[in-house]
CSV table of C-alpha atoms in Angstrom, one decimal:
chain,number,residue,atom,x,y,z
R,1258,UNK,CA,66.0,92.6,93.1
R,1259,UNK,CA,66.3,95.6,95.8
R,1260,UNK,CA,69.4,97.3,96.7
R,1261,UNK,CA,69.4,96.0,100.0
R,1262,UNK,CA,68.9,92.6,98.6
R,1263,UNK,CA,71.5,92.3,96.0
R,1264,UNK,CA,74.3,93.9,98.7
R,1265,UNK,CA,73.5,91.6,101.0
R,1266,UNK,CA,73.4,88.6,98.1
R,1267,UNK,CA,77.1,90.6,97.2
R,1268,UNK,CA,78.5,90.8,101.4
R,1269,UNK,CA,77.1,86.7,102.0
R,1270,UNK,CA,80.0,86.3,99.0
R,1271,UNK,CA,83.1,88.0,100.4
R,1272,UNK,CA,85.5,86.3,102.9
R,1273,UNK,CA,85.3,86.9,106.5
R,1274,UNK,CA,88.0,90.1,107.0
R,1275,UNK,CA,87.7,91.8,103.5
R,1276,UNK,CA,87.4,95.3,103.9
R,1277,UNK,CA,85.4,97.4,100.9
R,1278,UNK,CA,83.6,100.2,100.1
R,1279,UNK,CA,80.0,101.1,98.6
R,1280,UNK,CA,81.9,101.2,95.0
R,1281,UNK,CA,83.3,97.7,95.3
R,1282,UNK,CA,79.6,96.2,95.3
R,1283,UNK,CA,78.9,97.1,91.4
R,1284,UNK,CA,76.1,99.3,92.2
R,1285,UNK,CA,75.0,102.2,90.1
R,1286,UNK,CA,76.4,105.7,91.0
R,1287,UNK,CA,72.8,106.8,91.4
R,1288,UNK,CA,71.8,104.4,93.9
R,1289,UNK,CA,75.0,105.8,96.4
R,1290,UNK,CA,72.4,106.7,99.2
R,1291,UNK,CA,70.7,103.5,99.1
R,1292,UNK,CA,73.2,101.4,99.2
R,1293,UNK,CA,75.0,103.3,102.3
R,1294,UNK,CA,71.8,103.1,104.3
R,1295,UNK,CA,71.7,100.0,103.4
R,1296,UNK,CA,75.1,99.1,104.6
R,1297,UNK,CA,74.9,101.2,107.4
R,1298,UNK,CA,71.4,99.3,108.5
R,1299,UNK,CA,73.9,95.8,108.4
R,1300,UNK,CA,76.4,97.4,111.0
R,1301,UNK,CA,73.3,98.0,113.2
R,1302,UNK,CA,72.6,94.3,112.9
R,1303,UNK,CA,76.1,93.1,113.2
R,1304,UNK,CA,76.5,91.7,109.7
R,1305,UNK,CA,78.9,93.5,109.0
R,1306,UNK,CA,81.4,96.6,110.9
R,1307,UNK,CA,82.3,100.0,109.9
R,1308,UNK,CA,86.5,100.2,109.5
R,1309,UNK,CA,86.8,104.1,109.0
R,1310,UNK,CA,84.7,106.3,107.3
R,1311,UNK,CA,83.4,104.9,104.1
R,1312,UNK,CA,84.6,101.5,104.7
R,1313,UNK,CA,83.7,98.1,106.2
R,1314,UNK,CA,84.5,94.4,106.5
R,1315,UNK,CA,82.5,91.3,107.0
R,1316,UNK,CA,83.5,90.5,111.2
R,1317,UNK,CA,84.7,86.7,112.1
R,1318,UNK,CA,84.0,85.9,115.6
R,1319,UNK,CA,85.9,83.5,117.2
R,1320,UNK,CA,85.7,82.0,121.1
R,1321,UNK,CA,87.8,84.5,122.2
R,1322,UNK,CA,85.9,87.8,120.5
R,1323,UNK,CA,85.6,89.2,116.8
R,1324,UNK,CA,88.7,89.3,114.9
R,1325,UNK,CA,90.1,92.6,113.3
R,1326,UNK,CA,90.7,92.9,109.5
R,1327,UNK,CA,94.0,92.0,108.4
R,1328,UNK,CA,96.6,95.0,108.1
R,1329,UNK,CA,97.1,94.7,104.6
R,1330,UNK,CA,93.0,94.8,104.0
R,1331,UNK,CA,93.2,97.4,106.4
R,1332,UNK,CA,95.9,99.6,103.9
R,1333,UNK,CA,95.0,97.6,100.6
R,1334,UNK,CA,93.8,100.9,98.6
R,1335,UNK,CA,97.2,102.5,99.6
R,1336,UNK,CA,99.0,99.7,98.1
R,1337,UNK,CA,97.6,99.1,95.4
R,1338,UNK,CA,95.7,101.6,92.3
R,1339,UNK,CA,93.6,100.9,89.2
R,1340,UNK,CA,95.2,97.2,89.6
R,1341,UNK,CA,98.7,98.4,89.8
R,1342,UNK,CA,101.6,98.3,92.7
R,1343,UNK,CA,101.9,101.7,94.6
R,1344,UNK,CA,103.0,100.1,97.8
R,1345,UNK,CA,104.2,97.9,100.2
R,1346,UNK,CA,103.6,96.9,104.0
R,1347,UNK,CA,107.0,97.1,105.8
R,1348,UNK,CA,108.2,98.4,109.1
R,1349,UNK,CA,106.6,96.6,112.3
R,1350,UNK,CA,104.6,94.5,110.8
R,1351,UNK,CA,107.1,92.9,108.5
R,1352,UNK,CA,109.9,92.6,111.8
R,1353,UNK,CA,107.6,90.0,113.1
R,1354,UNK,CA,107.0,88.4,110.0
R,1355,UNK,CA,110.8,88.2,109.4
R,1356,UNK,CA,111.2,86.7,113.1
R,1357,UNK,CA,113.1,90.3,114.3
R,1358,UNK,CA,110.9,90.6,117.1
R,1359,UNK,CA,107.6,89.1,118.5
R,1360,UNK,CA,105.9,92.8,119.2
R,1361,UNK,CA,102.6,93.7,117.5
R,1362,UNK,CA,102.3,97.3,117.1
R,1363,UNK,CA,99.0,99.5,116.0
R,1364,UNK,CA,101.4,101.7,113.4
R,1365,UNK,CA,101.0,99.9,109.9
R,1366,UNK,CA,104.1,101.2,108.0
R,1367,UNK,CA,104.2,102.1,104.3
R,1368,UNK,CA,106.8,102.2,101.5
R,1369,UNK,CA,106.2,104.1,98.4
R,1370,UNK,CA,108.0,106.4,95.6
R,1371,UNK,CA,106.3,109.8,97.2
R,1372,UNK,CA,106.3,111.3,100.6
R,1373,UNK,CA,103.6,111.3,102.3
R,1374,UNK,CA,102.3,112.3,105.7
R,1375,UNK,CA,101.3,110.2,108.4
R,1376,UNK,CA,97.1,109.8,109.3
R,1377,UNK,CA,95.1,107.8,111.7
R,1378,UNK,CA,92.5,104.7,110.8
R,1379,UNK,CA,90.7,104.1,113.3
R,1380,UNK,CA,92.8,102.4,116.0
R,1381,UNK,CA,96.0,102.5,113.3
R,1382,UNK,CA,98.6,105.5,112.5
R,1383,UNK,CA,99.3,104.8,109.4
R,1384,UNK,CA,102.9,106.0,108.2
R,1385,UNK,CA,105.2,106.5,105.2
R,1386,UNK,CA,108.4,105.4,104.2
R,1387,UNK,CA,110.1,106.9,100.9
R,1388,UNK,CA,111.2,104.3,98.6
R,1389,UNK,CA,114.0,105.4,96.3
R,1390,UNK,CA,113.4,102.3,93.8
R,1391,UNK,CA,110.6,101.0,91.8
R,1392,UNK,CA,108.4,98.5,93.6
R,1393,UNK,CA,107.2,95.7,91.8
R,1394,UNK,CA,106.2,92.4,93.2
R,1395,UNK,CA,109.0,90.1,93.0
R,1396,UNK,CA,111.2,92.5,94.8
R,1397,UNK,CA,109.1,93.7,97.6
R,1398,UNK,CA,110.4,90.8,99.9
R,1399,UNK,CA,113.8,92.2,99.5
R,1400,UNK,CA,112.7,95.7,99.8
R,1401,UNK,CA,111.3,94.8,103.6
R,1402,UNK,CA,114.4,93.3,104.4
R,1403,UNK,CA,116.6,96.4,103.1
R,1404,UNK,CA,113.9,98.7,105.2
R,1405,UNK,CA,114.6,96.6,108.3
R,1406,UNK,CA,118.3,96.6,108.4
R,1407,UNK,CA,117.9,100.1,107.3
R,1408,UNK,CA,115.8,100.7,110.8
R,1409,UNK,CA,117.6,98.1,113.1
R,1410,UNK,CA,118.3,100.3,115.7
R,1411,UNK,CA,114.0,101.0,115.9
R,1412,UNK,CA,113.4,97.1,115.9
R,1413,UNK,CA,111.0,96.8,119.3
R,1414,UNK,CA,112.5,94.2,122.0
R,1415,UNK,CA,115.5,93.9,120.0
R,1416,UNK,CA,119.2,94.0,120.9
R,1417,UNK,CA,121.1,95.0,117.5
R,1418,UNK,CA,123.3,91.3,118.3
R,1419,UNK,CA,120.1,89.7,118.0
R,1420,UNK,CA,118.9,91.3,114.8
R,1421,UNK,CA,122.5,90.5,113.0
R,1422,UNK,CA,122.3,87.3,113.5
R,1423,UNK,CA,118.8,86.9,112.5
R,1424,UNK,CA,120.1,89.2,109.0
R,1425,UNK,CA,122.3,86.4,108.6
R,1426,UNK,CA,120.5,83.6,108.7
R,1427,UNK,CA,117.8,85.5,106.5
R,1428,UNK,CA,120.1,86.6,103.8
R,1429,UNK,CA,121.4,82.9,103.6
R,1430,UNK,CA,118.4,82.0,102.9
R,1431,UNK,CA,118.1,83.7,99.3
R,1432,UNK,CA,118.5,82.2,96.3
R,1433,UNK,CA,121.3,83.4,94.4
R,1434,UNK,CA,119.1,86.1,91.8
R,1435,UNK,CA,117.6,87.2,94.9
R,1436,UNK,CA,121.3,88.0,97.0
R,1437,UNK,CA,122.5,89.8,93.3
R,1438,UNK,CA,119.3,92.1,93.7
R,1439,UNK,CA,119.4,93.3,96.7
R,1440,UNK,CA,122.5,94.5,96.3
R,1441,UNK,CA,121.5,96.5,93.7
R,1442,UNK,CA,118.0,97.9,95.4
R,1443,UNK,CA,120.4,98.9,98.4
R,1444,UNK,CA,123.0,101.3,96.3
R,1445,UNK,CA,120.0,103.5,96.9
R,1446,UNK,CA,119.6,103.2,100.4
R,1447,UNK,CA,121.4,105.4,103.0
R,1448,UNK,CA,125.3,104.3,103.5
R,1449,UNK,CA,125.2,102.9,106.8
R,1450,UNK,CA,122.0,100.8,105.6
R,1451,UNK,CA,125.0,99.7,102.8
R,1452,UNK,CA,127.5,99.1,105.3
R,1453,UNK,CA,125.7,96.8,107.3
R,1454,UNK,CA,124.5,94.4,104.5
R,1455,UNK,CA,128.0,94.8,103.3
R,1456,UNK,CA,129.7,94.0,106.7
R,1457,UNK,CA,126.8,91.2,106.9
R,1458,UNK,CA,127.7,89.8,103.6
R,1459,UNK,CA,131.5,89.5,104.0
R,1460,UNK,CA,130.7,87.4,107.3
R,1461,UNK,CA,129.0,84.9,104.5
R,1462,UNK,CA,131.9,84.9,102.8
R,1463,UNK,CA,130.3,86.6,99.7
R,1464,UNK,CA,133.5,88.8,99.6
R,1465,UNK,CA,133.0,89.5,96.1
R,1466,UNK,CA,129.4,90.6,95.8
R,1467,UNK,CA,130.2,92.7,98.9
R,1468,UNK,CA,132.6,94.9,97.2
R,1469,UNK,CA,130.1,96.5,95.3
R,1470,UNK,CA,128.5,98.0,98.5
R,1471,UNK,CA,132.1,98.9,99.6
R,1472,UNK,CA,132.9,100.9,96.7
R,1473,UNK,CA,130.2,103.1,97.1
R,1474,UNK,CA,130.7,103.9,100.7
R,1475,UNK,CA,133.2,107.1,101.7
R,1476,UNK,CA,135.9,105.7,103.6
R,1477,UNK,CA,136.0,108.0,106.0
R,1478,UNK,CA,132.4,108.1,107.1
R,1479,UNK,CA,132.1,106.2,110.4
R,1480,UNK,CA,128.5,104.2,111.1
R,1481,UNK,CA,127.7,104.0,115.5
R,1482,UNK,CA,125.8,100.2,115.9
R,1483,UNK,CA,126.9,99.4,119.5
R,1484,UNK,CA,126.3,96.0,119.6
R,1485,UNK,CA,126.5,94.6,116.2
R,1486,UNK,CA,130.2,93.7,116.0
R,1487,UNK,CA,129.3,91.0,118.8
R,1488,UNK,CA,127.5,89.4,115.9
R,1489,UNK,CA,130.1,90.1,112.9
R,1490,UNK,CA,134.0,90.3,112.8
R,1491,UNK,CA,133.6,92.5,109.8
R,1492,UNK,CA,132.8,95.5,111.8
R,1493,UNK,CA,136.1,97.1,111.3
R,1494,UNK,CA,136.5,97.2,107.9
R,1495,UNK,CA,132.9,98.7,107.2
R,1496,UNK,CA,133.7,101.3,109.5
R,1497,UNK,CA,131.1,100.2,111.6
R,1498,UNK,CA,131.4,100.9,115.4
């Protein structure tokens, strides 16, 4: 079979939105120029479209125009390497999953263990968060929710009232594991990050699990979030203003 054959027997395969590259198609090292002129010769007929350097996806079209790769295809090699967790979507992204606002924004934000500096892919800036604890997947859904109440004030179209009471309805929806854990992934988040899930737990009556997060705050320390004490009577006691 020719290499142009057996890609395009490989592409007929993958769903509609996956993005890859010349080394996901199993072809031999050797044969690298082949099969980019190859690919290259499908973008020219539409088959398939050209991400960013080095990378495409098979297009779906729909009646109102082709639709773009999914964000998480769009980052999946910065999440993910040699089969094992590096990262995790978060940021704008994940307010709009978590009903914090109904903006779509063209920054895809990142969480992982290193710095790293921001780039641009194609019509995304891609951007980096620094996550102080492991990542794994069972508690990356907790991690998202940590990074938004961490970032409330930068939630797009949303009043700080609006996004406490939306934490609270969210946190009462975990299961009780899941409420003992993030307490312990957010002793290594920044103290006003602390003192807002803390404030937020004690207005769910989960007094005892909240004192955790108190003890580890300096009482002194004072945390400005003009609006959120509309939302919680706790305000006071978390030194939240």
């Amino acid at each position: 079979m020719k290499v142009s054959e057996y890609i395009s027997f490989v592409i007929d395969r993958l769903p509609k939105g996956y993005v890859f590259t010349y080394m996901d198609l199993g072809v031999e090292v050797n044969k690298k120029e082949a099969v980019i002129k190859s690919l290259n010769r499908m973008v020219v007929k539409g088959k398939i479209a050209k991400l960013s350097k080095g990378k495409y996806f098979k297009p779906e079209t729909t009646p109102l125009g082709p639709v773009q790769p999914s964000q998480k295809q769009v980052v999946k090699d910065l999440l993910e390497e040699d089969c094992k967790l590096i990262g995790y979507l978060t940021g704008y992204s994940i307010y709009n999953q978590l009903g914090l606002t109904t903006q779509v924004s063209n920054t895809i934000q990142i969480g992982q263990n290193h710095p790293r500096a921001a780039f641009q892919r194609e019509r995304y800036t891609i951007t980096f968060i620094t996550q102080k604890n492991i990542i794994t997947k069972d508690n990356i859904p907790l991690l998202q929710i940590l990074d938004a109440i961490r970032y409330i004030k930068k939630i797009p179209d949303a009043r700080i009232e609006q996004s406490c009471r939306r934490f609270l309805s969210i946190l009462k929806s975990l299961s009780e594991k899941d409420t003992t854990t993030i307490i312990r992934l957010a002793l290594k988040y920044p103290p006003a990050t602390r003192a807002l899930l803390g404030a937020m737990m004690d207005e769910l009556q989960w007094t005892n699990l909240a004192e955790h997060l108190y003890k580890s705050l300096n009482p002194l320390t004072k945390y400005p979030l003009t609006g959120a004490k509309k939302a919680l009577s706790t305000t006071e006691k978390w030194n939240i203003e």
